[in-house]
XYZ file of C-alpha atoms in Angstrom:
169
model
C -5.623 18.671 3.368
C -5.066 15.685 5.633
C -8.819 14.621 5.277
C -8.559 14.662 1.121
C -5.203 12.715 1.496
C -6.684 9.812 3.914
C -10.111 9.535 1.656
C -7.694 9.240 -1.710
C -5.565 6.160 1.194
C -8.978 4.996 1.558
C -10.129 4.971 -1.993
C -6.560 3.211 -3.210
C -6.954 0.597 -0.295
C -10.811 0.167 -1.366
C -9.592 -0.945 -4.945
C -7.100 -3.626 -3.008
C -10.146 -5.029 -1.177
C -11.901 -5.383 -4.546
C -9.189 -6.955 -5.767
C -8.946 -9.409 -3.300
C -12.969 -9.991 -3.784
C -12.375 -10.470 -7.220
C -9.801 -13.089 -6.953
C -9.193 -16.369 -5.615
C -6.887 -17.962 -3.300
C -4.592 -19.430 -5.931
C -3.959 -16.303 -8.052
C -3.648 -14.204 -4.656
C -0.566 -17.199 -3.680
C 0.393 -17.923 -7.141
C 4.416 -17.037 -7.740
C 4.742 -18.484 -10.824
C 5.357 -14.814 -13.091
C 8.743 -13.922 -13.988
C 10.899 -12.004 -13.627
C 10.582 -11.747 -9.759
C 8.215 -14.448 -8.400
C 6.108 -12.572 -6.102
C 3.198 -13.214 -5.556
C 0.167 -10.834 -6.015
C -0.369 -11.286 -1.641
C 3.086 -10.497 -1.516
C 2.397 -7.309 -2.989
C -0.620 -6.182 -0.700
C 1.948 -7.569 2.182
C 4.692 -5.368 1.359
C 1.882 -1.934 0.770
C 0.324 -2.962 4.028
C 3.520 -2.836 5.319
C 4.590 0.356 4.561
C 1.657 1.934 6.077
C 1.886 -0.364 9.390
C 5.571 1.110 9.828
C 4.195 4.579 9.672
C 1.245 4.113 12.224
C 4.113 2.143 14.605
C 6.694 5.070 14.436
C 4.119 8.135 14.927
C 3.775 7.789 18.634
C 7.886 7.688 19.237
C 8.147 10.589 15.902
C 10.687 7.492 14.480
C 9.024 5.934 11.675
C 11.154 3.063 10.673
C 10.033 1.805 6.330
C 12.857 -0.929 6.959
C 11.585 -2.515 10.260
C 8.253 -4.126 8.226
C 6.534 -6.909 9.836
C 6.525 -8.887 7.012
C 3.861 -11.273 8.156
C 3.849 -13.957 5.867
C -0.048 -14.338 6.547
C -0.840 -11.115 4.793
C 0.770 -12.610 2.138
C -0.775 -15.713 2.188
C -4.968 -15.321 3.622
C -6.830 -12.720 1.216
C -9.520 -12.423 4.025
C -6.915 -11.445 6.885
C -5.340 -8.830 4.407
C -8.884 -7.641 4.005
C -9.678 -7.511 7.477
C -5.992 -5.537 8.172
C -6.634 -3.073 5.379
C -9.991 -2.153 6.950
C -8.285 -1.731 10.394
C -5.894 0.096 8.674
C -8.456 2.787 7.418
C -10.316 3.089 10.718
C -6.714 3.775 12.633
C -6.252 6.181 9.268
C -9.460 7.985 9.493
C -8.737 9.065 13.135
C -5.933 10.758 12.253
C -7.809 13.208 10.405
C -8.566 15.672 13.015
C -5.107 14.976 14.889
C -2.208 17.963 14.618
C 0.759 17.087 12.793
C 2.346 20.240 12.266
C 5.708 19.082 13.462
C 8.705 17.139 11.534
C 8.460 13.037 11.651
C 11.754 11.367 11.705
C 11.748 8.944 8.661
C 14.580 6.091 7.892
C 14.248 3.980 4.630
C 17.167 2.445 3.077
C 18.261 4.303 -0.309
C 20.737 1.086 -1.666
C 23.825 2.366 0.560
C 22.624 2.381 4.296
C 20.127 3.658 5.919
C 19.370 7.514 5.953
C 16.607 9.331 7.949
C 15.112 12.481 6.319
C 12.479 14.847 8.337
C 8.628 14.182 6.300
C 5.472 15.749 7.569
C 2.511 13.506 8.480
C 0.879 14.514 4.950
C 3.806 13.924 2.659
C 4.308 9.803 4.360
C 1.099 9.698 3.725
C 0.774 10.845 -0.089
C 4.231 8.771 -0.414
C 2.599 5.465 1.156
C -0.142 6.007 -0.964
C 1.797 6.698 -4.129
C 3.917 3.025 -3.158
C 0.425 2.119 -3.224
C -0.527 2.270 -6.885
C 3.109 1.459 -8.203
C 2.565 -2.039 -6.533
C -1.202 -2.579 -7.809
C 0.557 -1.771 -11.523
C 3.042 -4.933 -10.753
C -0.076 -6.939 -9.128
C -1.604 -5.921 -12.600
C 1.066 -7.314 -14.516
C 1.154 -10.615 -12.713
C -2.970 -10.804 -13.193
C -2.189 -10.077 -16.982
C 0.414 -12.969 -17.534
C -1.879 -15.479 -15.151
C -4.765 -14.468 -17.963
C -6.873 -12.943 -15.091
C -9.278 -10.638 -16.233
C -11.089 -8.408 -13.895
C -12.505 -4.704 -14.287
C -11.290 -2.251 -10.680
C -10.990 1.163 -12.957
C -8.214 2.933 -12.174
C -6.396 0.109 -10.066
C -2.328 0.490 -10.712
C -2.394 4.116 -12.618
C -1.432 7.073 -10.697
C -4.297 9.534 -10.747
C -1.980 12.033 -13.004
C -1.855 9.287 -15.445
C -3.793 10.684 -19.157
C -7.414 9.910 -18.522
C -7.363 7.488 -21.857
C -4.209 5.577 -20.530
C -6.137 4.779 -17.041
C -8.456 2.039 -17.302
C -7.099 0.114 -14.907
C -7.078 -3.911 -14.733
């Protein structure tokens, strides 16, 4: 199962680096859309994030979604996000072998403190990658109100989405 989950990681940070391709600079920096300001780099910041927090926290079995880096150059340099997403697979795609039959200690702040719940390797995974595609929908929002029109199929619709409702950007 782990191998299927870490090629569908893969895939969904594929479509980010065709994004970023597809793009320039100024629309990857631009915070001019309403109603929150962010920019589309601050978007592939905050995913990149999510999944740096969870390669930082396996060794200790303390994974840790509100200590994130957030490295303003992610946000900022499309071709340092690409190069981080692409280290980001490679540390991904050696996990695929690894055995993570045990419990992972996972914090995250639900709105009234923090709380740590017990996950499994798999199920951070699928819920990184899920955090994933609800952030490309946003980044596909902001690309529709700058006017940007690009074809990635698929990019910012969960999978289970209805076929005809999933053309992506």
């Amino acid at each position: 199962m782990k191998r299927q989950i870490i090629s569908s990681i893969n895939h969904t940070l594929n479509s980010a680096v065709a994004l970023l391709d597809a793009i320039d600079s100024k629309t990857y920096q631009d915070t001019s859309i309403g109603p929150y300001f962010s920019s589309i780099g601050s978007h592939i910041r905050h995913t990149l994030d999510f999944f740096d927090c969870i390669i930082t926290g396996l060794d200790t079995n303390d994974i840790d979604l509100t200590a994130r880096k957030r490295d303003e150059v992610l946000s900022t340099d499309k071709e340092v996000a690409k190069q981080h997403i692409y280290n980001l697979q490679e540390t991904l795609t050696s996990y695929v072998d690894v055995n993570t039959d045990y419990l992972i200690h996972v914090t995250d702040n639900m709105g009234k403190g923090k709380v740590t719940v017990n996950y499994t390797l798999d199920s951070i995974l699928c819920h990184a990658n899920s955090h994933a595609i609800h952030h490309y929908a946003v980044i596909g929002y902001i690309l529709d109100q700058l006017g940007v029109a690009i074809k990635i199929p698929g990019f910012g619709y969960n999978p289970t989405s209805p076929i005809n409702n999933r053309e992506g950007i």
